[in-house]
Amino acid sequence: MFAIGRKRQFLMLLPVLCVMAAALGCSSKTGDTDITTDFLEDTVVAVGTQRVSLAEWYLYAMPKVSAATAMYGSDIWKYRISDDEGSMADAVKQDILDQIVYIKIVCARAETLGISLNEDELTDIETETLSYMERLTESQKSRYSITEDVVHSVYCDNMLAMKVYENLTLNIDTDVPDEEVRHMVIEYICADKFFETGEDSKEKYSDEELDGIRSIVEDLYIRAADDPEITKLSQLGNEQYAAIEMVSDYAGLREKFPDEIADKIFNMRENEILGIFDTDESYFIFDCVKRNDEEATNEAKVGIIEQRQRELFEQSYAVWQEETVIKLNYTIWDAIGFYTR
């Protein structure tokens, strides 16, 4: 479910974003790494047997750094977050490193799992590589030593990591109970029993006033139920008690209304009108405009399935991470600066 219709979308985004880390909502959290002097002169970090060049690091970093600088100005990088995290520049550098390490660790498992890129995917990557190179300025290419090979490699890594993810989560349980995902569209009229008397204070209407309010609500309910031309409460056109539209799942209904009422609403038929509900706070009328809002329901279902996939994948990833030696080249790492032009 996670990757249906999205593979091309992810490919188009790369290397603007580190897709796997963003999609999974996590990072490698490299933490303390071993120090070694056995590096090529432009290697930022070694992840197992894979090396990450300075050009590759900047390829991941450029979009994030440019966007933040454009929004907040260059002084943002000097802002100190905390003693542990250091400056904003330190935090973003670590975040980018974590994302790259994440990709590398996942890619390293592809061969063992029998996963590789097919001809169509490689063709797409070739096209996107050329397109991305055309969007880079000569200054960016020169300053960061970015070549077609580097861009091509990053595209391949991200696509391969996504395929590993898809492979491991392919058979995830996609059965989601109706009460967890179904969103419905309702309209309701709420007539409060209290009125505000000042800041954070309110007072209940008198019994006589409450009888009058209930009478108005009853009239509205009768009109809505008996008039065939009225299909929604909003068509009643009452300015004092205007209908409110709400798109909600079962949990949202229980947060908004008493549990017993929420249960009744969730089980309403489409176009059914229920009322009058008398609670301690208000009088209510409810109208089920749509029993199932497909767009909101599907979005909720996808969200739950994706969460299941992330949790399943992280079980494997935690083992891979534990088995991977990460070595940071501090000579290069400490000299990395953020230049956006």
C-alpha positions as a Python dict, from the first residue, in 0.01 Angstrom:
ca = {
    (1, 'M'): (0, 0, 0),
    (2, 'F'): (281, 238, 91),
    (3, 'A'): (443, 242, -249),
    (4, 'I'): (143, 204, -480),
    (5, 'G'): (152, 489, -728),
    (6, 'R'): (436, 654, -539),
    (7, 'K'): (753, 513, -684),
    (8, 'R'): (761, 763, -966),
    (9, 'Q'): (676, 1039, -720),
    (10, 'F'): (969, 949, -498),
    (11, 'L'): (1203, 933, -793),
    (12, 'M'): (1098, 1280, -901),
    (13, 'L'): (1173, 1416, -556),
    (14, 'L'): (1523, 1277, -532),
    (15, 'P'): (1777, 1394, -446),
    (16, 'V'): (1589, 1698, -323),
    (17, 'L'): (1481, 1495, -20),
    (18, 'C'): (1613, 1189, 152),
    (19, 'V'): (1301, 989, 77),
    (20, 'M'): (1348, 682, 288),
    (21, 'A'): (1418, 874, 607),
    (22, 'A'): (1134, 1117, 542),
    (23, 'A'): (887, 844, 450),
    (24, 'L'): (972, 628, 748),
    (25, 'G'): (974, 920, 986),
    (26, 'C'): (1299, 820, 1152),
    (27, 'S'): (1674, 849, 1129),
    (28, 'S'): (1975, 632, 1189),
    (29, 'K'): (2087, 817, 1501),
    (30, 'T'): (2451, 754, 1436),
    (31, 'G'): (2560, 875, 1779),
    (32, 'D'): (2920, 801, 1868),
    (33, 'T'): (3123, 669, 1576),
    (34, 'D'): (3467, 519, 1547),
    (35, 'I'): (3749, 746, 1437),
    (36, 'T'): (3988, 620, 1175),
    (37, 'T'): (4255, 776, 958),
    (38, 'D'): (4217, 530, 671),
    (39, 'F'): (3998, 755, 450),
    (40, 'L'): (4006, 890, 102),
    (41, 'E'): (4064, 1264, 123),
    (42, 'D'): (3702, 1354, 42),
    (43, 'T'): (3524, 1085, 247),
    (44, 'V'): (3284, 1220, 507),
    (45, 'V'): (3174, 891, 658),
    (46, 'A'): (3213, 518, 597),
    (47, 'V'): (2900, 309, 654),
    (48, 'G'): (3010, -50, 662),
    (49, 'T'): (3194, -96, 332),
    (50, 'Q'): (3026, 206, 169),
    (51, 'R'): (3187, 548, 163),
    (52, 'V'): (3006, 879, 144),
    (53, 'S'): (3194, 1151, -40),
    (54, 'L'): (3179, 1519, 41),
    (55, 'A'): (3002, 1579, -292),
    (56, 'E'): (2735, 1325, -201),
    (57, 'W'): (2687, 1481, 141),
    (58, 'Y'): (2639, 1827, -11),
    (59, 'L'): (2396, 1687, -266),
    (60, 'Y'): (2170, 1582, 20),
    (61, 'A'): (2237, 1900, 216),
    (62, 'M'): (2188, 2170, -50),
    (63, 'P'): (1806, 2172, -73),
    (64, 'K'): (1756, 2171, 304),
    (65, 'V'): (2020, 2436, 367),
    (66, 'S'): (1900, 2659, 83),
    (67, 'A'): (1537, 2641, 197),
    (68, 'A'): (1621, 2725, 558),
    (69, 'T'): (1852, 3010, 460),
    (70, 'A'): (1592, 3158, 225),
    (71, 'M'): (1327, 3147, 496),
    (72, 'Y'): (1527, 3252, 803),
    (73, 'G'): (1843, 3415, 671),
    (74, 'S'): (2205, 3303, 703),
    (75, 'D'): (2219, 3389, 1073),
    (76, 'I'): (1996, 3091, 1147),
    (77, 'W'): (2300, 2864, 1136),
    (78, 'K'): (2457, 3044, 1432),
    (79, 'Y'): (2149, 3002, 1650),
    (80, 'R'): (2231, 2786, 1952),
    (81, 'I'): (1970, 2522, 2024),
    (82, 'S'): (2114, 2369, 2340),
    (83, 'D'): (2440, 2260, 2496),
    (84, 'D'): (2382, 1903, 2374),
    (85, 'E'): (2271, 1984, 2018),
    (86, 'G'): (2492, 2289, 1968),
    (87, 'S'): (2405, 2534, 1694),
    (88, 'M'): (2140, 2501, 1427),
    (89, 'A'): (2419, 2421, 1182),
    (90, 'D'): (2537, 2136, 1408),
    (91, 'A'): (2185, 1994, 1440),
    (92, 'V'): (2111, 2007, 1067),
    (93, 'K'): (2450, 1855, 983),
    (94, 'Q'): (2374, 1565, 1215),
    (95, 'D'): (2025, 1522, 1072),
    (96, 'I'): (2160, 1504, 716),
    (97, 'L'): (2425, 1257, 824),
    (98, 'D'): (2164, 1039, 995),
    (99, 'Q'): (1952, 1034, 681),
    (100, 'I'): (2242, 936, 457),
    (101, 'V'): (2355, 664, 695),
    (102, 'Y'): (1999, 532, 704),
    (103, 'I'): (1992, 500, 326),
    (104, 'K'): (2331, 331, 314),
    (105, 'I'): (2243, 76, 581),
    (106, 'V'): (1923, -21, 400),
    (107, 'C'): (2091, -36, 59),
    (108, 'A'): (2359, -268, 195),
    (109, 'R'): (2092, -535, 249),
    (110, 'A'): (1956, -532, -106),
    (111, 'E'): (2188, -795, -250),
    (112, 'T'): (2127, -1035, 40),
    (113, 'L'): (1754, -1000, -16),
    (114, 'G'): (1791, -1052, -391),
    (115, 'I'): (1677, -699, -472),
    (116, 'S'): (1816, -486, -754),
    (117, 'L'): (1707, -210, -988),
    (118, 'N'): (1549, -320, -1316),
    (119, 'E'): (1605, -169, -1659),
    (120, 'D'): (1299, 58, -1645),
    (121, 'E'): (1404, 200, -1310),
    (122, 'L'): (1758, 259, -1431),
    (123, 'T'): (1623, 435, -1739),
    (124, 'D'): (1410, 661, -1520),
    (125, 'I'): (1711, 735, -1304),
    (126, 'E'): (1920, 828, -1606),
    (127, 'T'): (1651, 1073, -1716),
    (128, 'E'): (1616, 1228, -1370),
    (129, 'T'): (1993, 1252, -1330),
    (130, 'L'): (2029, 1456, -1650),
    (131, 'S'): (1733, 1673, -1552),
    (132, 'Y'): (1876, 1743, -1209),
    (133, 'M'): (2220, 1825, -1346),
    (134, 'E'): (2058, 2082, -1576),
    (135, 'R'): (1896, 2251, -1275),
    (136, 'L'): (2225, 2291, -1091),
    (137, 'T'): (2427, 2606, -1148),
    (138, 'E'): (2787, 2586, -1263),
    (139, 'S'): (2885, 2739, -929),
    (140, 'Q'): (2710, 2457, -738),
    (141, 'K'): (2869, 2188, -953),
    (142, 'S'): (3214, 2340, -910),
    (143, 'R'): (3196, 2428, -541),
    (144, 'Y'): (3057, 2090, -434),
    (145, 'S'): (3226, 1873, -702),
    (146, 'I'): (2888, 1735, -807),
    (147, 'T'): (2899, 1515, -1115),
    (148, 'E'): (2649, 1300, -1301),
    (149, 'D'): (2797, 994, -1134),
    (150, 'V'): (2730, 1136, -788),
    (151, 'V'): (2372, 1233, -869),
    (152, 'H'): (2310, 898, -1039),
    (153, 'S'): (2445, 715, -735),
    (154, 'V'): (2216, 902, -496),
    (155, 'Y'): (1911, 832, -711),
    (156, 'C'): (2004, 464, -726),
    (157, 'D'): (2058, 442, -350),
    (158, 'N'): (1720, 595, -271),
    (159, 'M'): (1532, 385, -522),
    (160, 'L'): (1705, 69, -403),
    (161, 'A'): (1633, 152, -39),
    (162, 'M'): (1268, 201, -125),
    (163, 'K'): (1256, -138, -295),
    (164, 'V'): (1406, -301, 13),
    (165, 'Y'): (1139, -133, 223),
    (166, 'E'): (863, -246, -13),
    (167, 'N'): (994, -602, -17),
    (168, 'L'): (999, -638, 360),
    (169, 'T'): (658, -479, 413),
    (170, 'L'): (477, -627, 113),
    (171, 'N'): (266, -872, 311),
    (172, 'I'): (165, -640, 592),
    (173, 'D'): (-188, -688, 728),
    (174, 'T'): (-409, -432, 552),
    (175, 'D'): (-726, -519, 741),
    (176, 'V'): (-833, -214, 943),
    (177, 'P'): (-1153, -215, 1155),
    (178, 'D'): (-1423, 24, 1036),
    (179, 'E'): (-1431, 215, 1364),
    (180, 'E'): (-1060, 297, 1331),
    (181, 'V'): (-1073, 460, 990),
    (182, 'R'): (-1422, 540, 864),
    (183, 'H'): (-1477, 913, 846),
    (184, 'M'): (-1825, 1051, 807),
    (185, 'V'): (-1958, 1393, 719),
    (186, 'I'): (-2218, 1524, 959),
    (187, 'E'): (-2398, 1849, 1017),
    (188, 'Y'): (-2522, 1932, 1362),
    (189, 'I'): (-2707, 2208, 1541),
    (190, 'C'): (-2591, 2291, 1890),
    (191, 'A'): (-2801, 2508, 2121),
    (192, 'D'): (-2603, 2582, 2436),
    (193, 'K'): (-2765, 2593, 2777),
    (194, 'F'): (-2511, 2841, 2906),
    (195, 'F'): (-2410, 3193, 2809),
    (196, 'E'): (-2083, 3372, 2869),
    (197, 'T'): (-2076, 3628, 3149),
    (198, 'G'): (-1712, 3727, 3115),
    (199, 'E'): (-1369, 3594, 3047),
    (200, 'D'): (-1362, 3219, 3124),
    (201, 'S'): (-1696, 3231, 3303),
    (202, 'K'): (-2050, 3135, 3206),
    (203, 'E'): (-2396, 3110, 3353),
    (204, 'K'): (-2687, 2875, 3280),
    (205, 'Y'): (-3006, 3008, 3126),
    (206, 'S'): (-3317, 3009, 3343),
    (207, 'D'): (-3562, 2720, 3318),
    (208, 'E'): (-3802, 2942, 3125),
    (209, 'E'): (-3529, 3042, 2880),
    (210, 'L'): (-3425, 2678, 2840),
    (211, 'D'): (-3782, 2584, 2755),
    (212, 'G'): (-3778, 2850, 2483),
    (213, 'I'): (-3446, 2728, 2344),
    (214, 'R'): (-3567, 2370, 2336),
    (215, 'S'): (-3885, 2478, 2160),
    (216, 'I'): (-3682, 2647, 1886),
    (217, 'V'): (-3463, 2336, 1845),
    (218, 'E'): (-3769, 2111, 1831),
    (219, 'D'): (-3920, 2326, 1556),
    (220, 'L'): (-3596, 2302, 1359),
    (221, 'Y'): (-3589, 1926, 1402),
    (222, 'I'): (-3948, 1885, 1285),
    (223, 'R'): (-3885, 2103, 978),
    (224, 'A'): (-3573, 1908, 886),
    (225, 'A'): (-3743, 1572, 933),
    (226, 'D'): (-4072, 1653, 761),
    (227, 'D'): (-3974, 1877, 467),
    (228, 'P'): (-3860, 1657, 172),
    (229, 'E'): (-3683, 1954, 12),
    (230, 'I'): (-3449, 1986, 308),
    (231, 'T'): (-3165, 1736, 272),
    (232, 'K'): (-2918, 1901, 512),
    (233, 'L'): (-2954, 2095, 835),
    (234, 'S'): (-2770, 2387, 680),
    (235, 'Q'): (-3069, 2438, 449),
    (236, 'L'): (-3282, 2539, 747),
    (237, 'G'): (-3120, 2881, 728),
    (238, 'N'): (-3150, 2958, 1099),
    (239, 'E'): (-2898, 3230, 1188),
    (240, 'Q'): (-2926, 3184, 1563),
    (241, 'Y'): (-2855, 2811, 1551),
    (242, 'A'): (-2665, 2759, 1227),
    (243, 'A'): (-2565, 2407, 1129),
    (244, 'I'): (-2200, 2312, 1175),
    (245, 'E'): (-2032, 2067, 936),
    (246, 'M'): (-1785, 1814, 1071),
    (247, 'V'): (-1576, 1543, 906),
    (248, 'S'): (-1478, 1294, 1172),
    (249, 'D'): (-1390, 938, 1257),
    (250, 'Y'): (-1523, 749, 1558),
    (251, 'A'): (-1247, 873, 1788),
    (252, 'G'): (-1315, 1233, 1689),
    (253, 'L'): (-1684, 1194, 1761),
    (254, 'R'): (-1609, 1057, 2108),
    (255, 'E'): (-1383, 1353, 2177),
    (256, 'K'): (-1649, 1602, 2071),
    (257, 'F'): (-1968, 1445, 2210),
    (258, 'P'): (-2071, 1217, 2499),
    (259, 'D'): (-1990, 852, 2425),
    (260, 'E'): (-2353, 741, 2394),
    (261, 'I'): (-2427, 1014, 2140),
    (262, 'A'): (-2104, 946, 1950),
    (263, 'D'): (-2206, 581, 1916),
    (264, 'K'): (-2544, 677, 1774),
    (265, 'I'): (-2389, 924, 1528),
    (266, 'F'): (-2134, 674, 1401),
    (267, 'N'): (-2409, 423, 1328),
    (268, 'M'): (-2642, 667, 1148),
    (269, 'R'): (-2763, 595, 798),
    (270, 'E'): (-2682, 840, 522),
    (271, 'N'): (-2928, 1134, 516),
    (272, 'E'): (-3071, 1028, 851),
    (273, 'I'): (-3154, 1304, 1099),
    (274, 'L'): (-3150, 1237, 1474),
    (275, 'G'): (-3260, 1455, 1761),
    (276, 'I'): (-3321, 1601, 2000),
    (277, 'F'): (-3029, 1506, 2225),
    (278, 'D'): (-3041, 1674, 2565),
    (279, 'T'): (-2704, 1689, 2742),
    (280, 'D'): (-2588, 1879, 3048),
    (281, 'E'): (-2439, 2148, 2823),
    (282, 'S'): (-2654, 2166, 2509),
    (283, 'Y'): (-2937, 2048, 2287),
    (284, 'F'): (-2827, 1874, 1965),
    (285, 'I'): (-2967, 1771, 1628),
    (286, 'F'): (-2754, 1555, 1396),
    (287, 'D'): (-2768, 1492, 1021),
    (288, 'C'): (-2556, 1225, 852),
    (289, 'V'): (-2459, 1392, 525),
    (290, 'K'): (-2219, 1114, 424),
    (291, 'R'): (-2181, 788, 610),
    (292, 'N'): (-1841, 737, 452),
    (293, 'D'): (-1619, 1017, 325),
    (294, 'E'): (-1400, 805, 99),
    (295, 'E'): (-1110, 1049, 72),
    (296, 'A'): (-1073, 1099, 448),
    (297, 'T'): (-1135, 730, 519),
    (298, 'N'): (-876, 612, 267),
    (299, 'E'): (-624, 861, 400),
    (300, 'A'): (-676, 731, 754),
    (301, 'K'): (-648, 370, 640),
    (302, 'V'): (-327, 437, 449),
    (303, 'G'): (-188, 613, 755),
    (304, 'I'): (-250, 310, 977),
    (305, 'I'): (-107, 67, 721),
    (306, 'E'): (201, 284, 672),
    (307, 'Q'): (252, 295, 1048),
    (308, 'R'): (236, -85, 1059),
    (309, 'Q'): (490, -100, 777),
    (310, 'R'): (724, 140, 955),
    (311, 'E'): (707, -60, 1277),
    (312, 'L'): (770, -387, 1094),
    (313, 'F'): (1058, -243, 893),
    (314, 'E'): (1221, -89, 1198),
    (315, 'Q'): (1251, -432, 1356),
    (316, 'S'): (1480, -540, 1071),
    (317, 'Y'): (1655, -205, 1052),
    (318, 'A'): (1746, -209, 1422),
    (319, 'V'): (1935, -534, 1367),
    (320, 'W'): (2112, -403, 1055),
    (321, 'Q'): (2213, -85, 1233),
    (322, 'E'): (2357, -279, 1524),
    (323, 'E'): (2567, -484, 1282),
    (324, 'T'): (2699, -184, 1086),
    (325, 'V'): (3026, -9, 1171),
    (326, 'I'): (3006, 366, 1109),
    (327, 'K'): (3327, 566, 1091),
    (328, 'L'): (3322, 943, 1068),
    (329, 'N'): (3612, 1134, 915),
    (330, 'Y'): (3632, 1423, 1160),
    (331, 'T'): (3892, 1607, 954),
    (332, 'I'): (3633, 1652, 678),
    (333, 'W'): (3329, 1658, 903),
    (334, 'D'): (3446, 1946, 1120),
    (335, 'A'): (3529, 2155, 813),
    (336, 'I'): (3186, 2124, 650),
    (337, 'G'): (3015, 2459, 617),
    (338, 'F'): (2683, 2567, 476),
    (339, 'Y'): (2711, 2759, 149),
    (340, 'T'): (2393, 2804, -49),
    (341, 'R'): (2488, 2988, -366),
}
